[in-house]
JSON list of C-alpha atoms in Angstrom, two decimals:
[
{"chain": "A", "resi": 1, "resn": "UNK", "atom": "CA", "xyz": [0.00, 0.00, 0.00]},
{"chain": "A", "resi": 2, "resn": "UNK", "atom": "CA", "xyz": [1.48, 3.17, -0.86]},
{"chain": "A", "resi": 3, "resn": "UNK", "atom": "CA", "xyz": [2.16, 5.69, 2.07]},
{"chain": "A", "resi": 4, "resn": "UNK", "atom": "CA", "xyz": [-0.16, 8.56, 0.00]},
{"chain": "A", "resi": 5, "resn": "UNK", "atom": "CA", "xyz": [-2.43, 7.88, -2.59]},
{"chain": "A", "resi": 6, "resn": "UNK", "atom": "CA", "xyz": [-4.39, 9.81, -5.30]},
{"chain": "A", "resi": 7, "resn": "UNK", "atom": "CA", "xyz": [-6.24, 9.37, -8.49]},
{"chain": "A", "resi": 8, "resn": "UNK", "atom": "CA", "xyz": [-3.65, 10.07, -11.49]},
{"chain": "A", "resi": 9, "resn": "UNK", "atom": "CA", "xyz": [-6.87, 11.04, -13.41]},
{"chain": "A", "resi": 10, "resn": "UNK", "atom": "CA", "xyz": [-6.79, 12.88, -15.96]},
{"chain": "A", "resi": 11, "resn": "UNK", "atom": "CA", "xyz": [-10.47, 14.32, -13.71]},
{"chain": "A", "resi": 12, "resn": "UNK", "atom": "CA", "xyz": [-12.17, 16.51, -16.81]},
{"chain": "A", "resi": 13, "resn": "UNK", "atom": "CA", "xyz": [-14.81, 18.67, -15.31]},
{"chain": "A", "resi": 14, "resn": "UNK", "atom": "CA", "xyz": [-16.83, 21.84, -17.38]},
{"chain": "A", "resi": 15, "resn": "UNK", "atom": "CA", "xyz": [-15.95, 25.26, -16.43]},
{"chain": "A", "resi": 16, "resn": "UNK", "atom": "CA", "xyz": [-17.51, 26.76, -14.05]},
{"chain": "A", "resi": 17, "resn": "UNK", "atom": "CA", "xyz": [-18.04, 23.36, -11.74]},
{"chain": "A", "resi": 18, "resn": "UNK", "atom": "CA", "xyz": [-16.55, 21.94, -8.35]},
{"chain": "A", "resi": 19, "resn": "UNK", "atom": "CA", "xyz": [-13.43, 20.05, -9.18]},
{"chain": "A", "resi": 20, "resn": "UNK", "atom": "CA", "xyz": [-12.96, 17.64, -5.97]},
{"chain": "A", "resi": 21, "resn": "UNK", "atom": "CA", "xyz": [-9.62, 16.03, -5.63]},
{"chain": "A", "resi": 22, "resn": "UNK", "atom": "CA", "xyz": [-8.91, 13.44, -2.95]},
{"chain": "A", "resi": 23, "resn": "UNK", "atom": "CA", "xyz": [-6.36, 11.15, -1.22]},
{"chain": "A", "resi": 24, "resn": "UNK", "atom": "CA", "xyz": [-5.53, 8.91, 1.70]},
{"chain": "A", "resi": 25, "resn": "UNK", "atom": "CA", "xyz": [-2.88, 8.09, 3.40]},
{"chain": "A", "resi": 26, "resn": "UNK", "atom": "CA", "xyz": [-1.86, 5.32, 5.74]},
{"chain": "A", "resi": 27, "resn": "UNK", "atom": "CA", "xyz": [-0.13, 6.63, 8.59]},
{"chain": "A", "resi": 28, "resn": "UNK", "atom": "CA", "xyz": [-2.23, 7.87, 11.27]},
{"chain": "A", "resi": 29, "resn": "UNK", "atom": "CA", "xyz": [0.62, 9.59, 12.81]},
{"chain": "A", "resi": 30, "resn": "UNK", "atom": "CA", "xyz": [0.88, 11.93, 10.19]},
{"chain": "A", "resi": 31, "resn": "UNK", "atom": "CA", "xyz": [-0.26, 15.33, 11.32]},
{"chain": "A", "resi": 32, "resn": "UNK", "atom": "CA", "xyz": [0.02, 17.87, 8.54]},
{"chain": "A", "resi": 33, "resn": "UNK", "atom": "CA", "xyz": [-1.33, 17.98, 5.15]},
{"chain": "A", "resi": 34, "resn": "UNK", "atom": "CA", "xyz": [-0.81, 19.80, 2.14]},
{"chain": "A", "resi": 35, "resn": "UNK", "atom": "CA", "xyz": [-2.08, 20.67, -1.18]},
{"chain": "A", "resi": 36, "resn": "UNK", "atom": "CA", "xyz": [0.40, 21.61, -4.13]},
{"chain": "A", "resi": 37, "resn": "UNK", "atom": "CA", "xyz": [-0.35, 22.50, -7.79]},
{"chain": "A", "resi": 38, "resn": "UNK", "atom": "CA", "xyz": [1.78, 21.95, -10.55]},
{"chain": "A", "resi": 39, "resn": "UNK", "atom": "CA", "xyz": [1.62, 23.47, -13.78]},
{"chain": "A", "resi": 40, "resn": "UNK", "atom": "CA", "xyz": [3.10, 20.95, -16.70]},
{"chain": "A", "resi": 41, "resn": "UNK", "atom": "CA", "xyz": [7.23, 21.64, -16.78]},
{"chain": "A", "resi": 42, "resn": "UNK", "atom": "CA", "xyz": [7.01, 23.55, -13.71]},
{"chain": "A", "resi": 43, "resn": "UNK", "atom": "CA", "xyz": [7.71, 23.44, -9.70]},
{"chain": "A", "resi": 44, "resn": "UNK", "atom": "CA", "xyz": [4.73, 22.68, -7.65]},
{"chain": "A", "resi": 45, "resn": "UNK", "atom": "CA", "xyz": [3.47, 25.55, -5.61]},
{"chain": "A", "resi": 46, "resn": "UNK", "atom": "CA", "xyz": [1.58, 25.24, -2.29]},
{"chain": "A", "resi": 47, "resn": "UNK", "atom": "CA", "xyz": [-2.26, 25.77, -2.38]},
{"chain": "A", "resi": 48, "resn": "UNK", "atom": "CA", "xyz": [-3.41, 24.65, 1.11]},
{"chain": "A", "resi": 49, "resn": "UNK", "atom": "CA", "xyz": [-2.57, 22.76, 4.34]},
{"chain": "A", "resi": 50, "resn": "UNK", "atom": "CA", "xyz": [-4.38, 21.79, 6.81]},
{"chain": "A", "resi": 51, "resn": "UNK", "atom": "CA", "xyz": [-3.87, 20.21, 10.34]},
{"chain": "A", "resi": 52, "resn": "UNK", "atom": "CA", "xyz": [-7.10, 20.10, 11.96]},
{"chain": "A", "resi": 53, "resn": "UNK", "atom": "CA", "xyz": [-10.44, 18.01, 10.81]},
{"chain": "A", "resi": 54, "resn": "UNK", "atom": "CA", "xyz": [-12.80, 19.37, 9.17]},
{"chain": "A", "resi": 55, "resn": "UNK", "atom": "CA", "xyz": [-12.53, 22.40, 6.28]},
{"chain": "A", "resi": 56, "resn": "UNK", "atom": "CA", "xyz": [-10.70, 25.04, 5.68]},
{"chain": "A", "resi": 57, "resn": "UNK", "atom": "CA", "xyz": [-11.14, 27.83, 3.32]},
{"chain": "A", "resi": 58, "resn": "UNK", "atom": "CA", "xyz": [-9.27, 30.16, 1.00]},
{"chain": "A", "resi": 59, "resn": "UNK", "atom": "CA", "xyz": [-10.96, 31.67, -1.66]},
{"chain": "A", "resi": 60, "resn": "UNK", "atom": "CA", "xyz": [-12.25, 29.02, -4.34]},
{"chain": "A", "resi": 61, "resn": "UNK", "atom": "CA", "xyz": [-10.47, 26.45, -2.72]},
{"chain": "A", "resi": 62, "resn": "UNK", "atom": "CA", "xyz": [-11.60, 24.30, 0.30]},
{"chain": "A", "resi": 63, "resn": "UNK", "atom": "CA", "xyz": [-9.61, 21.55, 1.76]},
{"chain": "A", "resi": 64, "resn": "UNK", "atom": "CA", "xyz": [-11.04, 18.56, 3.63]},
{"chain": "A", "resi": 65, "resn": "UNK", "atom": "CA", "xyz": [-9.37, 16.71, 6.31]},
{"chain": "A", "resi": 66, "resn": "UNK", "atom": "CA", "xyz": [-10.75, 13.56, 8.06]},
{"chain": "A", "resi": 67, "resn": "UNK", "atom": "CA", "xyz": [-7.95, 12.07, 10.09]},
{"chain": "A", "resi": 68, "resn": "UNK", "atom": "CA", "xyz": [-10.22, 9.00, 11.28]},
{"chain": "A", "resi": 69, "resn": "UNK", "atom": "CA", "xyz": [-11.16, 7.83, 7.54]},
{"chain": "A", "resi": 70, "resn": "UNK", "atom": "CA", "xyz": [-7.20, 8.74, 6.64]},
{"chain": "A", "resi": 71, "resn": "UNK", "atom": "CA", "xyz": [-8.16, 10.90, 3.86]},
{"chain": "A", "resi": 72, "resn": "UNK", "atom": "CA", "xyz": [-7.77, 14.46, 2.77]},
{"chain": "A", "resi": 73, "resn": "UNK", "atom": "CA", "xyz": [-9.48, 16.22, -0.26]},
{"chain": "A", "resi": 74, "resn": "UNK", "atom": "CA", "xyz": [-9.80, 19.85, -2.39]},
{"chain": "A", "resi": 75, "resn": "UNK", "atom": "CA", "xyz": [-12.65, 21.44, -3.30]},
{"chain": "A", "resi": 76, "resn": "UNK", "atom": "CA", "xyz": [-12.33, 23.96, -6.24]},
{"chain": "A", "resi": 77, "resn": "UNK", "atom": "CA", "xyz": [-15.08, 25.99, -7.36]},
{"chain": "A", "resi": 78, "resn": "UNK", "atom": "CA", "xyz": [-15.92, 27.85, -9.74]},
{"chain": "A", "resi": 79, "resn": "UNK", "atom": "CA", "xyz": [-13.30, 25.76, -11.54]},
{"chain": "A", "resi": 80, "resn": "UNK", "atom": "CA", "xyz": [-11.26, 27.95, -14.57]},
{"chain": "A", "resi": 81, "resn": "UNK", "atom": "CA", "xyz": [-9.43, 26.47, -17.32]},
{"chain": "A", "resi": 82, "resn": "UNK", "atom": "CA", "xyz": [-6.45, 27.80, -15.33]},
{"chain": "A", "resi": 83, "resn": "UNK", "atom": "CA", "xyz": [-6.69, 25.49, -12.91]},
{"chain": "A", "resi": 84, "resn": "UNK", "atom": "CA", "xyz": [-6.22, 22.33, -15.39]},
{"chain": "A", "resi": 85, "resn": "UNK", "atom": "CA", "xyz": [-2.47, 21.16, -14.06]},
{"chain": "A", "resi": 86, "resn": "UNK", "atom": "CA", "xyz": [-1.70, 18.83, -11.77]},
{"chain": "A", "resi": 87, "resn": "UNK", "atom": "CA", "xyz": [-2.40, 18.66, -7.63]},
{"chain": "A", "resi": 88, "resn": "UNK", "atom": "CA", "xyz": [0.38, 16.88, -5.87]},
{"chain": "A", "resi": 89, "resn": "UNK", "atom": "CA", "xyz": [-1.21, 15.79, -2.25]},
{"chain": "A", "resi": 90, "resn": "UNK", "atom": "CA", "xyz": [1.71, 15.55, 0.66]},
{"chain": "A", "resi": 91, "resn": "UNK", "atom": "CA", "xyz": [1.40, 14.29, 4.28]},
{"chain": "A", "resi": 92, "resn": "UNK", "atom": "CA", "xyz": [3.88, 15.41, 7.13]},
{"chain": "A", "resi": 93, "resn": "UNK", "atom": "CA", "xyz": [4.42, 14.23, 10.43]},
{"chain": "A", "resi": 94, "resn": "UNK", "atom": "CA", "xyz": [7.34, 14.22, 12.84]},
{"chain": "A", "resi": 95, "resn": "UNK", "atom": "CA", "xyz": [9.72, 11.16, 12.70]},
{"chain": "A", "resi": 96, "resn": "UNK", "atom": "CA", "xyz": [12.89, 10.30, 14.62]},
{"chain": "A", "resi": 97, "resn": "UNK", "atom": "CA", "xyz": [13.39, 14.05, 15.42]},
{"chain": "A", "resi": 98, "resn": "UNK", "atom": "CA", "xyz": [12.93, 15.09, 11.74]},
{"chain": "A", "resi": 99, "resn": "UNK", "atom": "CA", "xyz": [9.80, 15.86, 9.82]},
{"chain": "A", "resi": 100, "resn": "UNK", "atom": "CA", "xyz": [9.20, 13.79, 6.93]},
{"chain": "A", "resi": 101, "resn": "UNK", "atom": "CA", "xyz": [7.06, 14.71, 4.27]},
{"chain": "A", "resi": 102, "resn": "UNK", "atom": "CA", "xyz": [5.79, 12.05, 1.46]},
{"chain": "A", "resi": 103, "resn": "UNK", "atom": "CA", "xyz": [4.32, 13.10, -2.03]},
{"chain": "A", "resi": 104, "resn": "UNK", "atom": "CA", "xyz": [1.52, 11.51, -3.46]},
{"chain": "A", "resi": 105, "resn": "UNK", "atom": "CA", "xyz": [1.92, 11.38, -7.10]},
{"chain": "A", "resi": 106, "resn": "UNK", "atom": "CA", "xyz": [-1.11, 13.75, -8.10]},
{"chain": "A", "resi": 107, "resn": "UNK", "atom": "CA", "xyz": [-4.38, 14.22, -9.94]},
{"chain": "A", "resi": 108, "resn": "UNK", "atom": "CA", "xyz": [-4.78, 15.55, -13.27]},
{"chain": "A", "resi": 109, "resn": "UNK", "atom": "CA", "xyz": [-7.18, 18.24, -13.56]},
{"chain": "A", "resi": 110, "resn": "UNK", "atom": "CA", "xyz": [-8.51, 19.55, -16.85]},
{"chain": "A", "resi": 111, "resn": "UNK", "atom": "CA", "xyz": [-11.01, 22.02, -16.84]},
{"chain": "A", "resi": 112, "resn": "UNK", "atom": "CA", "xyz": [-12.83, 22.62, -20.19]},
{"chain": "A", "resi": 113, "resn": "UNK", "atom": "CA", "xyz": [-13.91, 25.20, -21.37]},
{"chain": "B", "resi": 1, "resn": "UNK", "atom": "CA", "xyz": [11.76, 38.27, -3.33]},
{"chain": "B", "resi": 2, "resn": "UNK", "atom": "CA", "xyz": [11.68, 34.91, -1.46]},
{"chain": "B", "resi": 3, "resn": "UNK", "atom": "CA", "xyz": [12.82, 32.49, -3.54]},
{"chain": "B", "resi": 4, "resn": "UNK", "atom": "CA", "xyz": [15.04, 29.32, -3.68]},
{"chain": "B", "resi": 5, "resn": "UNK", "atom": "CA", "xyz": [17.14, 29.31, -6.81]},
{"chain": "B", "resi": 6, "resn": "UNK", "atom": "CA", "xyz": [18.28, 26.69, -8.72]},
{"chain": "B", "resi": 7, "resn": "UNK", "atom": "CA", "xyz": [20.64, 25.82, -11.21]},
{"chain": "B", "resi": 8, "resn": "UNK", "atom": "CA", "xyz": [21.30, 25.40, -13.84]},
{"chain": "B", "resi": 9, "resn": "UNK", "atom": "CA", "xyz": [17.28, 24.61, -15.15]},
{"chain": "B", "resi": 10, "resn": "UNK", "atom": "CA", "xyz": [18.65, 22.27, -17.88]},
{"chain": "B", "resi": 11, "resn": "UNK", "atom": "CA", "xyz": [21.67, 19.93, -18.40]},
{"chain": "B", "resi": 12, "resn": "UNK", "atom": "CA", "xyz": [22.89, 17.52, -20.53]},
{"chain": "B", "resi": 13, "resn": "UNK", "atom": "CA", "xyz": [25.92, 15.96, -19.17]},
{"chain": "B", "resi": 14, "resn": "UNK", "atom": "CA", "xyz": [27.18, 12.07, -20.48]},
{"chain": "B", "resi": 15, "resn": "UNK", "atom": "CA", "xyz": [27.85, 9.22, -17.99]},
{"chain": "B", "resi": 16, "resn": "UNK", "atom": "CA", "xyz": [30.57, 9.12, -15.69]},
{"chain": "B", "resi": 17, "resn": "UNK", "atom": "CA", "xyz": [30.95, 12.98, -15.53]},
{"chain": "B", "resi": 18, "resn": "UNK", "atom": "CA", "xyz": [30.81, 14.77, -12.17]},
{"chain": "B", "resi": 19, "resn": "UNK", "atom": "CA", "xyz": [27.76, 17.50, -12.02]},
{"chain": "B", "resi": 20, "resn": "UNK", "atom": "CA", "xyz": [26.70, 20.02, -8.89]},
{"chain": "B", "resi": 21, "resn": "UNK", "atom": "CA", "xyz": [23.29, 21.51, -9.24]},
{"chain": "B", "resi": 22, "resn": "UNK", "atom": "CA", "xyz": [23.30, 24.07, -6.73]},
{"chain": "B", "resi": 23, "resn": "UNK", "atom": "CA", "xyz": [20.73, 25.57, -4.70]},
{"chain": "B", "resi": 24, "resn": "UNK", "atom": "CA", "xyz": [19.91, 28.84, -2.46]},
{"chain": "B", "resi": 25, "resn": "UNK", "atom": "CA", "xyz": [16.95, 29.90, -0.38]},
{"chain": "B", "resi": 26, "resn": "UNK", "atom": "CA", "xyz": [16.87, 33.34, 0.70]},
{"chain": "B", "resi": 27, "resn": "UNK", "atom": "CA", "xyz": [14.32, 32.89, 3.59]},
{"chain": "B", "resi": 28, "resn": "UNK", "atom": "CA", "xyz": [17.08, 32.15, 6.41]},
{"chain": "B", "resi": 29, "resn": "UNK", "atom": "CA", "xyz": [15.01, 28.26, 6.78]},
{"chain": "B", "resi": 30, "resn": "UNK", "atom": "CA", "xyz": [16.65, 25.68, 8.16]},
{"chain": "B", "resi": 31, "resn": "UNK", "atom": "CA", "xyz": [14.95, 22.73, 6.40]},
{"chain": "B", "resi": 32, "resn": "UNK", "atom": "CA", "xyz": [16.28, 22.10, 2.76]},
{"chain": "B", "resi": 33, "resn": "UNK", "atom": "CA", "xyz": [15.70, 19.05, 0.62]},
{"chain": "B", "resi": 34, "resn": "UNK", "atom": "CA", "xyz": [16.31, 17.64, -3.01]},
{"chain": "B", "resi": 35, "resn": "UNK", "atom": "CA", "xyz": [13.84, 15.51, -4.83]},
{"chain": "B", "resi": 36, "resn": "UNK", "atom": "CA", "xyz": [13.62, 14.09, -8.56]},
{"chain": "B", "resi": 37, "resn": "UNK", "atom": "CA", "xyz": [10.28, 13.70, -10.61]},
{"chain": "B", "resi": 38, "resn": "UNK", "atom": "CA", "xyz": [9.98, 10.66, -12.27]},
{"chain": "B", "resi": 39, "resn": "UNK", "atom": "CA", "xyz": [6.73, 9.88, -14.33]},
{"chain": "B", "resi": 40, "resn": "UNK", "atom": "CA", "xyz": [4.17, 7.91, -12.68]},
{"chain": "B", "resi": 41, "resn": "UNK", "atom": "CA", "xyz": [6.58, 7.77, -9.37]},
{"chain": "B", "resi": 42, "resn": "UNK", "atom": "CA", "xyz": [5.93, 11.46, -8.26]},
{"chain": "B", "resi": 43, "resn": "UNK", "atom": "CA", "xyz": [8.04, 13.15, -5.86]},
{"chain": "B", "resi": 44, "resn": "UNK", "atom": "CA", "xyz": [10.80, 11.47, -4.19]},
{"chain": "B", "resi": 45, "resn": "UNK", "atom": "CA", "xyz": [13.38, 12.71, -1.27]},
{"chain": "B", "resi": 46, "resn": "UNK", "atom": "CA", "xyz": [17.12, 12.37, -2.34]},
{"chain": "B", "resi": 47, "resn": "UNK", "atom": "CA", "xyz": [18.64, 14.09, 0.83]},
{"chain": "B", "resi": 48, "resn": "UNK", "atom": "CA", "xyz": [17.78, 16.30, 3.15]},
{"chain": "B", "resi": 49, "resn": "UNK", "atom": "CA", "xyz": [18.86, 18.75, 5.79]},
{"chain": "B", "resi": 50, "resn": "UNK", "atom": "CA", "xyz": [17.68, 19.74, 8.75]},
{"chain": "B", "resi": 51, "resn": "UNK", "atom": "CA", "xyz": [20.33, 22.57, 9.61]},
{"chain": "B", "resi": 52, "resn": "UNK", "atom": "CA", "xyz": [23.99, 23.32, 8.78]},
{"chain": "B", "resi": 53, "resn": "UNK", "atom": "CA", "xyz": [26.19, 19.93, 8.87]},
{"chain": "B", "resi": 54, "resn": "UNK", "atom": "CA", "xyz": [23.28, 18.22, 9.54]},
{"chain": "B", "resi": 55, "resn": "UNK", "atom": "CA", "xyz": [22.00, 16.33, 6.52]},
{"chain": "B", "resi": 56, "resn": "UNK", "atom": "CA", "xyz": [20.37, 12.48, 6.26]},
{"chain": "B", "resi": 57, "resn": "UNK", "atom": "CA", "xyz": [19.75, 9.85, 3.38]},
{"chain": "B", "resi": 58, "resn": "UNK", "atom": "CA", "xyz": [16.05, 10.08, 1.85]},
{"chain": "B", "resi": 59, "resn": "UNK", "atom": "CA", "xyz": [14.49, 7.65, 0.05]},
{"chain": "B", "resi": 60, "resn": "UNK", "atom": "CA", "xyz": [16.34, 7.19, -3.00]},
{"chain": "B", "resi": 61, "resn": "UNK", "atom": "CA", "xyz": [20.04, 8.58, -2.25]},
{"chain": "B", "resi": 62, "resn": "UNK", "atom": "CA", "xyz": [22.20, 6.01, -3.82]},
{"chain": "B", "resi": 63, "resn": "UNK", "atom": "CA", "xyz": [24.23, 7.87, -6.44]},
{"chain": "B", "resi": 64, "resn": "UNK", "atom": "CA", "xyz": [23.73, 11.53, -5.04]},
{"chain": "B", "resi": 65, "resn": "UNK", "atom": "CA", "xyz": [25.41, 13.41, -2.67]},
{"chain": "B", "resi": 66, "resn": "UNK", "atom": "CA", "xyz": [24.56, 16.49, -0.75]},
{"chain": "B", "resi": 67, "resn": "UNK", "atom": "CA", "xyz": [26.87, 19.07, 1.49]},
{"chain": "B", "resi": 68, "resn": "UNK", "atom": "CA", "xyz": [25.33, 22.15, 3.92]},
{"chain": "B", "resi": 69, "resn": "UNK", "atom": "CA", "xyz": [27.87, 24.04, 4.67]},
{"chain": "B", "resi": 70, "resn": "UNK", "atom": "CA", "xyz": [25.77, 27.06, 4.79]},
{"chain": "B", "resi": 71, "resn": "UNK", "atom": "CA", "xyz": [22.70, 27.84, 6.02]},
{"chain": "B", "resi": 72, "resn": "UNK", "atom": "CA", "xyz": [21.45, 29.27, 2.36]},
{"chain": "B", "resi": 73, "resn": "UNK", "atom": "CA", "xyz": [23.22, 26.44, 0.05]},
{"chain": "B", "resi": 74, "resn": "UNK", "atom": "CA", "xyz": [22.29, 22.90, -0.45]},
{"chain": "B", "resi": 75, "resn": "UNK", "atom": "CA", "xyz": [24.20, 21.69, -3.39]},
{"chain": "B", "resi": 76, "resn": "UNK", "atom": "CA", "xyz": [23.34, 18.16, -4.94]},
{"chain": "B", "resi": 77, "resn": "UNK", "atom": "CA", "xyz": [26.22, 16.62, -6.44]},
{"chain": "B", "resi": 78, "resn": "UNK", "atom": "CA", "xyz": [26.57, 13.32, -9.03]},
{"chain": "B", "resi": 79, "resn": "UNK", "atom": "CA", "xyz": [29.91, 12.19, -9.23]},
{"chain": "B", "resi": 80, "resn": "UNK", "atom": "CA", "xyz": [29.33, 9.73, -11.31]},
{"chain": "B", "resi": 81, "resn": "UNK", "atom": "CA", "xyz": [26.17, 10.42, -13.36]},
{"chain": "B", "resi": 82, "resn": "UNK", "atom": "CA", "xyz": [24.40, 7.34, -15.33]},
{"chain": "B", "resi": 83, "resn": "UNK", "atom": "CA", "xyz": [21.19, 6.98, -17.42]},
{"chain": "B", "resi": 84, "resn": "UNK", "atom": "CA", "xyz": [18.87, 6.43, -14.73]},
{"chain": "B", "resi": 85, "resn": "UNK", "atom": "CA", "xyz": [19.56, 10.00, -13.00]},
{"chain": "B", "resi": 86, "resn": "UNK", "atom": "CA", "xyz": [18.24, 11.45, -16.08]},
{"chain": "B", "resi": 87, "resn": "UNK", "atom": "CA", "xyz": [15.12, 13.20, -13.95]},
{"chain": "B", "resi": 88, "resn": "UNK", "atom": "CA", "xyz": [13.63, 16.17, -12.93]},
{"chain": "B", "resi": 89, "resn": "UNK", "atom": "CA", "xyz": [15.51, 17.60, -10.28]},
{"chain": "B", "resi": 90, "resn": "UNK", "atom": "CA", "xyz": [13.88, 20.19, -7.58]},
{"chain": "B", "resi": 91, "resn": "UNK", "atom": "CA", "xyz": [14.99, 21.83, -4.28]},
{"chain": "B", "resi": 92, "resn": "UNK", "atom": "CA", "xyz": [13.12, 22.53, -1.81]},
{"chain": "B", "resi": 93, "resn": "UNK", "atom": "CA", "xyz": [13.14, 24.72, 2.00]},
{"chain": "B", "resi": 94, "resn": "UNK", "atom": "CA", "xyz": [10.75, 25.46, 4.27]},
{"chain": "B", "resi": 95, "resn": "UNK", "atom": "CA", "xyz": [10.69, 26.58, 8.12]},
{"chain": "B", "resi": 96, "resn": "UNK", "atom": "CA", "xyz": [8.72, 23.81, 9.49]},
{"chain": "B", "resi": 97, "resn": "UNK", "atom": "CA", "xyz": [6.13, 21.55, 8.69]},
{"chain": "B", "resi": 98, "resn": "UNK", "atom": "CA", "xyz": [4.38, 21.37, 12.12]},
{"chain": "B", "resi": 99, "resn": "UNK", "atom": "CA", "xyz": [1.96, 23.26, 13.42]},
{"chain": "B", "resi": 100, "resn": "UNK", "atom": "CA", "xyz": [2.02, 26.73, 11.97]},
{"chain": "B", "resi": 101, "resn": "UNK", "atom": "CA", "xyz": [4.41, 25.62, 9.34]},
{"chain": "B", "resi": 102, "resn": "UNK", "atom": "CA", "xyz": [3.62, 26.70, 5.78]},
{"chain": "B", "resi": 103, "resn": "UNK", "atom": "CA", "xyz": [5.34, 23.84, 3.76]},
{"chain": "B", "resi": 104, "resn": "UNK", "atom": "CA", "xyz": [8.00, 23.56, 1.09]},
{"chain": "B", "resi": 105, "resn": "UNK", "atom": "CA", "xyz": [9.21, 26.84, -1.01]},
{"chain": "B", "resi": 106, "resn": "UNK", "atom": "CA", "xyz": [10.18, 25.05, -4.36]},
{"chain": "B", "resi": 107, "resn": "UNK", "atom": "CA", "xyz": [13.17, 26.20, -6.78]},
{"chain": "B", "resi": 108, "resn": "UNK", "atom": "CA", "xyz": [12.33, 26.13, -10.17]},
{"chain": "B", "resi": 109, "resn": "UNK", "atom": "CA", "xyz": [13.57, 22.96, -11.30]},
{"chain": "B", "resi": 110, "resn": "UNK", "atom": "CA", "xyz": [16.72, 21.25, -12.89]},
{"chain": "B", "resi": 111, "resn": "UNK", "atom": "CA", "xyz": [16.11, 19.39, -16.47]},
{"chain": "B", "resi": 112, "resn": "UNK", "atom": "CA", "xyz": [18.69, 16.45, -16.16]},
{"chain": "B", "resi": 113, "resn": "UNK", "atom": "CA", "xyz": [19.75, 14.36, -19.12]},
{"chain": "B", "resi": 114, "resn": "UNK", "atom": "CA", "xyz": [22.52, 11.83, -18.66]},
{"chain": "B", "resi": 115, "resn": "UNK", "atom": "CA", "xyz": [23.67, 10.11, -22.07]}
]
């Protein structure tokens, strides 16, 4: 079982809708959680994290965490061709006095216009 | 501008010659790391480095090696490069990733053909 896991897609959704992305993870020791995006030929950038259940919110984005079901997920609204790239999930948590961080290996978006 | 830089963004080097990709974050952090891209593998951790002199394997370190001498600079160095370290190559800092922390800054990226 991989440590982080997500969709590779591609997920095609109309402009205008709610893109939802999602993964899980299997160690329930991890205790931070992030949301990257990253454009085709370039370095992922950070959307979101989030370290508490429940949701968070920034703008058209929303993240999801449920630490008992291991997964965490992100809303987009309002989704905008500009948003088609990639979203690269990662899970942190503190491990032998460093904090290791593991990638999943992301979810396609394409939004059409 | 906070930024980690990276160098150079693309290189094509042949096998058996000794490359250093070097890298600089400008945001005084104390956590640096290296990581290649590999289709349909994602992200993976080379090195990393949790302060000056301080650094630790990853997950897939065998041919790499790393040096932070600095607090800004976290060079990645092949010294002998083969075929299957042709990758995409990115640095990465950050302050912390606990509680409060804001995650990794990336650099732009390093385009790595060995031939």
């Amino acid at each position: 079982q991989k440590e982080v896991e997500q969709n590779s897609g591609p997920l095609s959704v109309p402009e205008g809708a709610i893109a939802s992305l999602n993964c899980t993870y299997s160690d329930r020791g991890s205790q931070s959680f992030f949301w990257y995006r990253q454009y085709s030929g370039k370095s992922p950038e950070l959307i979101m994290f989030i370290y508490s259940n429940g949701d968070k919110e920034d703008g058209r984005f929303t993240a999801q965490l449920n630490k008992a079901s291991q997964y965490v997920s992100l809303l987009i609204r309002d989704s905008q061709p500009s948003d088609s790239a990639t979203y690269l999930c990662a899970v942190a948590k503190n491990s032998g006095g460093y904090q290791k961080v593991t990638f999943g290996t992301g979810t396609k978006l394409q939004v059409i216009p | 501008e906070a930024q980690v830089t990276q160098n150079p963004r693309y290189l094509i080097t042949v096998t058996g010659k000794k490359l250093t990709v070097t890298c600089s974050q400008n945001m005084n952090h104390e956590y640096m790391s290296w990581y290649r891209q590999d289709p349909g593998l994602g992200l993976r951790q080379i090195y990393y480095s949790m302060n000056v002199e301080v650094t630790d394997k990853g997950d897939v370190p065998e041919g790499y090696k790393v040096s932070r001498k600095e607090k800004r600079n976290f060079p990645l160095i092949l010294e002998s490069p083969s075929p299957n370290q042709t990758s995409l190559y990115f640095c990465a800092s950050s302050f912390t990733f606990v509680r409060g922390g804001d995650g990794y800054t990336f650099g732009s990226g390093t385009r790595l053909t060995v031939v």
